XYZ file of C-alpha atoms in Angstrom:
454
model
C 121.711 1.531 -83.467
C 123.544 -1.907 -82.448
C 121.782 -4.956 -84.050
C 122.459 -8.553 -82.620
C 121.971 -11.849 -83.458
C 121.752 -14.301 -81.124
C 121.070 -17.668 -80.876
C 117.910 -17.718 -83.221
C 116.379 -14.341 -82.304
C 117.648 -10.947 -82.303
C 118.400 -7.876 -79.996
C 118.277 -4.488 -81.085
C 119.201 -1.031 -78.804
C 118.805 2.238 -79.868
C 119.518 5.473 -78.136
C 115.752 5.557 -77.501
C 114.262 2.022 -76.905
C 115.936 -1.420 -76.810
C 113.419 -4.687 -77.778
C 114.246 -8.541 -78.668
C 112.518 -9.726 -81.803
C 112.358 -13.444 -83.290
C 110.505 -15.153 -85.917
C 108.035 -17.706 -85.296
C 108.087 -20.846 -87.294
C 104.998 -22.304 -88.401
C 104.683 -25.120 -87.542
C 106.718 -23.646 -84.881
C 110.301 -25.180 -84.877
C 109.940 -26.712 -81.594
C 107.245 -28.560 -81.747
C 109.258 -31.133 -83.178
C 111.604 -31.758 -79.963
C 108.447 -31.382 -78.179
C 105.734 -34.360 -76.869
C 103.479 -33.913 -79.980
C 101.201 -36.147 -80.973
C 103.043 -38.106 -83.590
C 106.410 -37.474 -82.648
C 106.444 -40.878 -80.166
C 104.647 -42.836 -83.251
C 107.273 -44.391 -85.589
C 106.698 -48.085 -84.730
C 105.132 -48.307 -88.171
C 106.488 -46.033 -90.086
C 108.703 -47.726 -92.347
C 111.121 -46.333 -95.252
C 112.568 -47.809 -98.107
C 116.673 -48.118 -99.401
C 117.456 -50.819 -102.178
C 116.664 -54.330 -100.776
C 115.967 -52.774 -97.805
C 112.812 -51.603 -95.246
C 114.376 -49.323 -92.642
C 113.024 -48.685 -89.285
C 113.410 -45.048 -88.826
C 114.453 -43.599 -85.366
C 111.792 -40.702 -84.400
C 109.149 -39.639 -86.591
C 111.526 -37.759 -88.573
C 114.410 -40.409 -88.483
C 115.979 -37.469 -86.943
C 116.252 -38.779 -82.813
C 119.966 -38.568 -81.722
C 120.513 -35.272 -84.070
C 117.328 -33.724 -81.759
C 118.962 -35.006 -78.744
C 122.501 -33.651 -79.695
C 121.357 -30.534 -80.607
C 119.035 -29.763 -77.443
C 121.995 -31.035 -75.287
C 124.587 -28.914 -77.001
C 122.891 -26.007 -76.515
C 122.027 -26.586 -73.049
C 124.435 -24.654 -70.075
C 123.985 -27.921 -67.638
C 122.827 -31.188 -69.438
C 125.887 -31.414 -70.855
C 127.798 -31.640 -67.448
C 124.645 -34.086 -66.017
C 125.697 -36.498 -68.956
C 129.137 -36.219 -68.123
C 128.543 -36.830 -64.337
C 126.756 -39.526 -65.008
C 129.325 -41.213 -67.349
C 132.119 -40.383 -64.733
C 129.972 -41.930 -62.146
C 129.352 -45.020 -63.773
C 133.099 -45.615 -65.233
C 134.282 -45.271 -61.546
C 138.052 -47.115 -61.271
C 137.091 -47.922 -64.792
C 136.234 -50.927 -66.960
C 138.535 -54.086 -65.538
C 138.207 -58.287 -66.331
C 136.893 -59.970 -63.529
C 134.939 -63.413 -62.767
C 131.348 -64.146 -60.961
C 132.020 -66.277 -57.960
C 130.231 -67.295 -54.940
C 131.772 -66.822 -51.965
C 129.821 -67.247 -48.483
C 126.920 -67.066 -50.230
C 127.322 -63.786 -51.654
C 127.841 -62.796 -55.696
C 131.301 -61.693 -55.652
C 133.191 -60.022 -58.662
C 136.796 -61.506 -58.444
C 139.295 -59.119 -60.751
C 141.135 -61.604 -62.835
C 144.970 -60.494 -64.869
C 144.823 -62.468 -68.188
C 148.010 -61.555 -70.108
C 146.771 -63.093 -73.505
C 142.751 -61.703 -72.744
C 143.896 -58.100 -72.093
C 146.415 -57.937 -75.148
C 143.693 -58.524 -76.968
C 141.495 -56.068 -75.492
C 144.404 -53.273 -75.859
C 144.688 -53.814 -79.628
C 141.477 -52.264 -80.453
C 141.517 -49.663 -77.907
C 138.950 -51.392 -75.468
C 138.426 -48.060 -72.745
C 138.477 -45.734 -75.769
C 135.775 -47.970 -76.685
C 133.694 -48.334 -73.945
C 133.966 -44.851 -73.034
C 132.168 -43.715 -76.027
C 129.162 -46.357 -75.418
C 128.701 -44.745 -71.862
C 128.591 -41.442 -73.573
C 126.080 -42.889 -76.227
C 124.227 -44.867 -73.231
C 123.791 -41.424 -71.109
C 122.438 -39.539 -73.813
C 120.209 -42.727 -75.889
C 120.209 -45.075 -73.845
C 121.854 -47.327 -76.373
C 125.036 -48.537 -78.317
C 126.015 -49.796 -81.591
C 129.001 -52.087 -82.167
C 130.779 -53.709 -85.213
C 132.229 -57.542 -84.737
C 135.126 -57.623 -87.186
C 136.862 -61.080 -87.508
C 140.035 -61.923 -88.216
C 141.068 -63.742 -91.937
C 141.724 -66.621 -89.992
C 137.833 -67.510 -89.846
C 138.580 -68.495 -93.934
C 140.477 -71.681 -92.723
C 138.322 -72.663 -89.417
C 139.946 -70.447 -87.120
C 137.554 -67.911 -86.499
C 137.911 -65.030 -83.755
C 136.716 -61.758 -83.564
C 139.769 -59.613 -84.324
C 137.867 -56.248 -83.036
C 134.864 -54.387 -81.849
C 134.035 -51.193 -83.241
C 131.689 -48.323 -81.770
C 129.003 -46.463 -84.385
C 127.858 -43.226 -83.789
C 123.865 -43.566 -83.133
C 123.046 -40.610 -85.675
C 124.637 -43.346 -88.302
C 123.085 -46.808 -87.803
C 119.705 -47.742 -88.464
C 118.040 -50.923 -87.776
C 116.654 -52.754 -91.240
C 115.258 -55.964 -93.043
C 115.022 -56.932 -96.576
C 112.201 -56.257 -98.267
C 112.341 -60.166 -98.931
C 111.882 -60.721 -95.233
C 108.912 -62.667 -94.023
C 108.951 -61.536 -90.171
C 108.644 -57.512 -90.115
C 111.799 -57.948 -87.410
C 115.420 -56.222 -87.953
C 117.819 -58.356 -89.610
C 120.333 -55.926 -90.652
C 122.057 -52.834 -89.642
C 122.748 -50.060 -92.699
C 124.940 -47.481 -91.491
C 125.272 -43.766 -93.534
C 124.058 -40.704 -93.405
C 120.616 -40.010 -93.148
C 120.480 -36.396 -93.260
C 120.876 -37.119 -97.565
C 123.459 -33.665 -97.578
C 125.512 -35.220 -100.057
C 124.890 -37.063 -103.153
C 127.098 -40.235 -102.348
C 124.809 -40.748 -99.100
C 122.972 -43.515 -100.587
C 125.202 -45.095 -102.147
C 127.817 -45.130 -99.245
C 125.336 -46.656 -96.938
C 126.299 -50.163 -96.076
C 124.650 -52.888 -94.608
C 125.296 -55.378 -92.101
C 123.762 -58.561 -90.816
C 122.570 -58.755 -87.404
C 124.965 -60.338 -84.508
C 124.089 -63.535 -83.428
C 125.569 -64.653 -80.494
C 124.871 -68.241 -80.665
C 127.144 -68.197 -83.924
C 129.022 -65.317 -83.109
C 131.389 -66.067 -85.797
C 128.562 -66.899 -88.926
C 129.386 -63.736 -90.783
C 133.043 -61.571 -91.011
C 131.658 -58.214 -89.928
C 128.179 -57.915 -87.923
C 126.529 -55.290 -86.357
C 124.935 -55.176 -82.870
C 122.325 -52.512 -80.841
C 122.219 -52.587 -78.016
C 119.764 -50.668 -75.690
C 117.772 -50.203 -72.963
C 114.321 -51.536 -74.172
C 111.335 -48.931 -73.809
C 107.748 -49.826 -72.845
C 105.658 -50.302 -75.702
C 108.471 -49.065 -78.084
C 109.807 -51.599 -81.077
C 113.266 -51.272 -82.071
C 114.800 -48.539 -80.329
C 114.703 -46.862 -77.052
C 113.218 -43.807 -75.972
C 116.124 -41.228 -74.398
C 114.905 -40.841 -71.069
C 116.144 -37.099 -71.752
C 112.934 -37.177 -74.256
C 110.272 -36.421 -71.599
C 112.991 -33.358 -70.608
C 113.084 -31.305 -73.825
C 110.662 -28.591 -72.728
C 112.457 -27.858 -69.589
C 115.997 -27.912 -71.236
C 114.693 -25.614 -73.617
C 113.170 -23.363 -70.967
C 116.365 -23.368 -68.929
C 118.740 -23.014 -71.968
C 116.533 -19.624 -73.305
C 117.246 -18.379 -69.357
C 120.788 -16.977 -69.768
C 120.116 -15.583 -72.738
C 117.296 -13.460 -71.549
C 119.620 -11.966 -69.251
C 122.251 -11.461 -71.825
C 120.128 -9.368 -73.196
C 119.243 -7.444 -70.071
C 122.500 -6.733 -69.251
C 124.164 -6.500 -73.204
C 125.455 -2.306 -73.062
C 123.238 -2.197 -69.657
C 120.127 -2.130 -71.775
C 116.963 -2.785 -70.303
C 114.502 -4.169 -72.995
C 111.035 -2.625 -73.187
C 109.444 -5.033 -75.798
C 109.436 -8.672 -77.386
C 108.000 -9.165 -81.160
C 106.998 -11.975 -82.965
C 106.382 -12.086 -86.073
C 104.841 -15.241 -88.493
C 107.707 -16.931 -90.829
C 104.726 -16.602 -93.121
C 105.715 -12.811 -93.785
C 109.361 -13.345 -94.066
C 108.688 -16.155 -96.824
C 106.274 -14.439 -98.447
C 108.748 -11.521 -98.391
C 111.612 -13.801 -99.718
C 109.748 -14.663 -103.071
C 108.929 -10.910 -103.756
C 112.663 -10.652 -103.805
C 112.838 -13.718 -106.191
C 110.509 -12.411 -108.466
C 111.957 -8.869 -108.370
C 115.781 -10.239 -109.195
C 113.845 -12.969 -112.146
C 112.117 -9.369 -113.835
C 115.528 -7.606 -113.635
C 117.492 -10.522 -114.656
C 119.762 -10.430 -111.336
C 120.818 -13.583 -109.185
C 118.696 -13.878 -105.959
C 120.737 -14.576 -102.598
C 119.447 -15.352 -99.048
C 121.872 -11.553 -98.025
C 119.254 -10.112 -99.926
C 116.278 -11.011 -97.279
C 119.120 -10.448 -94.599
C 119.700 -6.821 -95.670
C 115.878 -6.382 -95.954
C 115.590 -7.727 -92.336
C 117.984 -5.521 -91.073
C 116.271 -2.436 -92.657
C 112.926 -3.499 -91.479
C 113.909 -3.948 -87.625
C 115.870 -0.070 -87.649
C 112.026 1.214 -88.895
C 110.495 -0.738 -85.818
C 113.094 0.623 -83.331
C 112.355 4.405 -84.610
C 108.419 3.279 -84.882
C 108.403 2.473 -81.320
C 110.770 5.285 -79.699
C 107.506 7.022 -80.661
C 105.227 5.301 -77.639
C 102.405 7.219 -79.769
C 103.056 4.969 -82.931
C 103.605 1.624 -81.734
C 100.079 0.416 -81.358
C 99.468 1.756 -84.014
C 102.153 0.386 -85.994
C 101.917 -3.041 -85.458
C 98.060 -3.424 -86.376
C 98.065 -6.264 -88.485
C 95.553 -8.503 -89.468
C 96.058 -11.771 -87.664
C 94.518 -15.110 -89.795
C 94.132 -18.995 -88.678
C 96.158 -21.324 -90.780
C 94.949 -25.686 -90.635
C 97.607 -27.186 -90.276
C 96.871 -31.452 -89.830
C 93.555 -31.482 -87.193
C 95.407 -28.186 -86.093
C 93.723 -25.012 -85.748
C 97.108 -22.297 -85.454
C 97.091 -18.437 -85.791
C 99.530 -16.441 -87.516
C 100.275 -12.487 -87.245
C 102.668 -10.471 -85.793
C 102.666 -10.233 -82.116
C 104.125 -7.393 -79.705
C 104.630 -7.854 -76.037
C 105.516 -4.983 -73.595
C 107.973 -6.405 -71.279
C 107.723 -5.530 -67.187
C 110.261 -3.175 -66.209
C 110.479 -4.179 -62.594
C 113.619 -5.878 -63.138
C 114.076 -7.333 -59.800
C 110.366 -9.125 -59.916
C 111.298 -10.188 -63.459
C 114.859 -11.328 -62.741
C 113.639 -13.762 -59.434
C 110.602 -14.904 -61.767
C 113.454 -15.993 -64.588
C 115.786 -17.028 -61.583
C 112.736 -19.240 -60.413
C 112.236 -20.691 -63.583
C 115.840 -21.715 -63.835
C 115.553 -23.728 -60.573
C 112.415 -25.486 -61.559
C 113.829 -26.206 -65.256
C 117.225 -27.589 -63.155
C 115.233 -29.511 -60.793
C 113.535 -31.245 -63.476
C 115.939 -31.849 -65.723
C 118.055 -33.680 -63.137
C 114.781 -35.883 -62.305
C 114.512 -36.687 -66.117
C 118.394 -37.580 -66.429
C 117.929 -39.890 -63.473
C 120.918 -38.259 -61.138
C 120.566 -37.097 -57.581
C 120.875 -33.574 -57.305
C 123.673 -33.837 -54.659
C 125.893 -35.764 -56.976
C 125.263 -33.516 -59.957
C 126.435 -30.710 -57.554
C 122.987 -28.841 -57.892
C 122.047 -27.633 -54.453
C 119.986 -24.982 -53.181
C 121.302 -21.177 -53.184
C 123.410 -21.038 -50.389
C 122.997 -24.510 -49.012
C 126.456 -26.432 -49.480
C 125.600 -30.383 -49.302
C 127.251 -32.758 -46.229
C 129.999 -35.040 -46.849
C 127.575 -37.677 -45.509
C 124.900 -37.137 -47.865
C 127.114 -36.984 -51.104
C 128.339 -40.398 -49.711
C 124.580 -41.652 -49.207
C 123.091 -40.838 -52.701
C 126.436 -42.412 -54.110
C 125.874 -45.261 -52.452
C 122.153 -45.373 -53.662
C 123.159 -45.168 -56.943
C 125.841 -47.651 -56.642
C 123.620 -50.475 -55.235
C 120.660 -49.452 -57.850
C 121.656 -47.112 -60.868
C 125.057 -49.145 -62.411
C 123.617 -52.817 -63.164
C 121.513 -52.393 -65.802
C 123.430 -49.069 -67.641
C 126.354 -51.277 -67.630
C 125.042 -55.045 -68.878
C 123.889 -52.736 -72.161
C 127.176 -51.069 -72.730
C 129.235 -54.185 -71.697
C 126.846 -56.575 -73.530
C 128.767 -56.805 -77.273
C 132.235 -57.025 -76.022
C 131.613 -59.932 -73.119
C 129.557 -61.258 -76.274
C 132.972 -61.066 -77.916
C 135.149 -62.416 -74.233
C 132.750 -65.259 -74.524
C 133.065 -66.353 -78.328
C 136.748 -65.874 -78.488
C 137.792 -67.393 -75.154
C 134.805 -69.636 -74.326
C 136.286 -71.749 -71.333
C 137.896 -68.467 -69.481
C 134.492 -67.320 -67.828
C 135.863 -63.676 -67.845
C 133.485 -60.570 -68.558
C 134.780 -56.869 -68.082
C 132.646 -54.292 -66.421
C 133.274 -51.098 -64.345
C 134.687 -51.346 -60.921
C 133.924 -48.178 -58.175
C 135.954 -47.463 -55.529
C 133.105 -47.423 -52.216
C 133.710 -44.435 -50.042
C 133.311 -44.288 -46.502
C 131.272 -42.083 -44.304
C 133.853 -40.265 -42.164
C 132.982 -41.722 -38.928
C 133.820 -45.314 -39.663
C 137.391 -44.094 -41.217
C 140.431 -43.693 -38.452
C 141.061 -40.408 -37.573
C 144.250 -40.399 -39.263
C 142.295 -41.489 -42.391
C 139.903 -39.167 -42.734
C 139.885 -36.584 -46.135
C 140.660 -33.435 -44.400
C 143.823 -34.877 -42.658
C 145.191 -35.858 -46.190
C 144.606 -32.248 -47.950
């Protein structure tokens, strides 16, 4: 018998039957990356840290860690996010001036000597690169303003911007605080693993930026506002979850299809309720013979348990019979869920169930390229078989140059052209990403044209 864990569930082959099995949380794990009820409803939900009322971020305070960890696992969000970043960093971030030429806004790319060595001594595209990776995956970036000692004697200037991770930085006000609006920034952990995370936390005044230089280190967020939503934004990969979920569990259905050319005959679930309730027997067993309890204890138990279901059901005439359990309905909030085990007998028309799974995968692409907000084209996702044109690449690149760059980049770009403007005030110079416009074929010489210069 071969016993593998994978990925939250299990897979277990025997000479006479092979079946996946995986434990059902209740409530069920997922339901918290899922649209539920209150998961949206934090707006006033408030906690409390010293001096301080924080505004959490998700129900559970918990928002970019649900987002990384649904991305991470994911076989293609990861590279939509990174297409997307790549397609909005183009030639890269460069200084440049607004001008009006002919009656047209024109960006003019400006060399400033003194401007730029200031922007390479704190790293500025290292910088900016990790807000567009924050941006594509929050919709929103947090920044530091550190000044220089000089602001002691009447010479302020901010000496350097720093990037926060989002999982870090929460928005706050003191309890003091007449208006119920963010005045401060704390920044720590919030997942409380360690005992120094409260006491490491620290806090920082809200950026101003009509007196960008009223405090010596300052925090800024900023985001791209959502409707109806205080404080924070909404990831527009939010709305996605389900599908990225559904495509993710995909390839490993089919892992366990092919794993030692297996084909699986049935999937069991069974309530978290039994394994808990099964985990303080053990407790209370190792408490009356004075032994030490550990969580291998409930893992060699598990292991035991799924070898008697694979020899239960090599006997077809035992399986029903077997898994007869009483099934009960647990309230959980103005939830009505049922527990018990639950066996399913999987089809073994493998081609029907391989297209259905293939179909799914398509659908859960498809939609999950809609909810990122990239063309399919450009996030080379095409139909099987179909390869895309030059000319329509070039098309929806165009589209999203003249409609999806504007906005993503005033957020990202917003704190340091805060800090262009405050520390050279008469230069009129902002930085922001510059793209190199291709060319449909036709309108390129001959000479010019990609396939002569391969």
């Amino acid at each position: 018998m071969n016993i593998s864990y994978e990925s939250g569930g299990v897979i277990v082959d025997t000479p006479q039957v092979a079946y996946t099995y995986q434990v059902a949380e209740t409530p069920r794990d997922f339901d918290k990356r899922t649209n539920s009820s209150g998961t949206l409803h934090w707006n006033n939900v408030q906690n409390y840290l010293g001096d301080y009322i924080i505004y959490p971020y998700g129900s559970n305070n918990d928002m970019p860690n649900i987002i990384k960890e649904v991305v991470d696992n994911s076989y293609n969000v990861p590279g939509f996010l990174k297409r997307k970043t790549e397609l909005l960093w183009g030639a890269g971030p460069k200084l440049y001036r607004d001008e009006i030429v002919d009656g047209k806004d024109i960006r003019t790319r400006v060399n400033d000597t003194t401007v730029q060595a200031w922007l390479d001594s704190f790293k500025y595209e290292d910088y900016l690169l990790k807000c567009c990776v924050d941006y594509q995956h929050i919709q929103g970036v947090n920044t530091r303003f550190e000044l220089n000692k000089g602001s002691r004697i009447g010479k302020p200037f901010i000496n350097k911007v720093h990037h926060i991770q989002s999982d870090k930085a929460r928005l706050a006000r003191l309890r003091a605080a007449k208006e119920e609006i963010p005045t401060h920034m704390l920044i720590g952990t919030w997942n409380f693993r360690h005992i120094n995370a409260i006491t490491e936390t620290k806090a920082y005044p809200l950026f101003d930026h009509n007196k960008p230089f009223a405090y010596d280190n300052s925090v800024i967020y900023s985001n791209m506002y959502t409707f109806c939503t205080d404080y924070y934004s909404v990831p527009d990969l939010y709305g996605s979850l389900e599908w990225i979920n559904r495509s993710t569990a995909v390839p490993l259905i089919f892992k366990a299809f092919a794993k030692n050319s297996i084909n699986l005959k049935y999937h069991i679930i069974s309530p978290a309720s039994f394994w808990d309730k099964k985990r303080d027997e053990l407790k209370d067993k190792c408490r009356i013979e004075n032994t030490t309890y550990s969580e291998s204890m409930l893992k060699d138990y598990e292991r035991k348990f799924l070898e008697q279901i694979g020899e239960v059901l090599s006997g077809s005439d035992n399986a029903g019979k077997y898994f007869h359990t009483n099934r009960k309905m647990v309230v959980m909030g103005h939830e009505l869920i049922e527990e018990g085990w639950e066996i399913k007998v999987l089809d073994q028309k493998i081609k029907d169930f391989v297209e259905a799974q293939v179909m799914i995968s398509d659908k859960a692409d498809k939609a999950i390229a809609a909810g990122v907000n990239v063309h399919p084209v450009l996030a080379n996702m095409t139909d099987s078989g179909k390869a895309n044109s030059g000319g329509e690449q070039i098309y929806a690149l165009l589209n999203y140059l003249n409609t999806g760059v504007d906005i993503q980049e005033m957020v990202i770009t917003k704190p340091i052209n805060y800090a262009l403007k405050a520390n050279f005030p008469n230069s009129g110079l902002k930085i922001g990403f510059f793209h190199n416009v291709p060319e449909l074929q036709q309108n390129t010489n001959p000479a010019d044209r990609t396939k002569n210069n391969q």
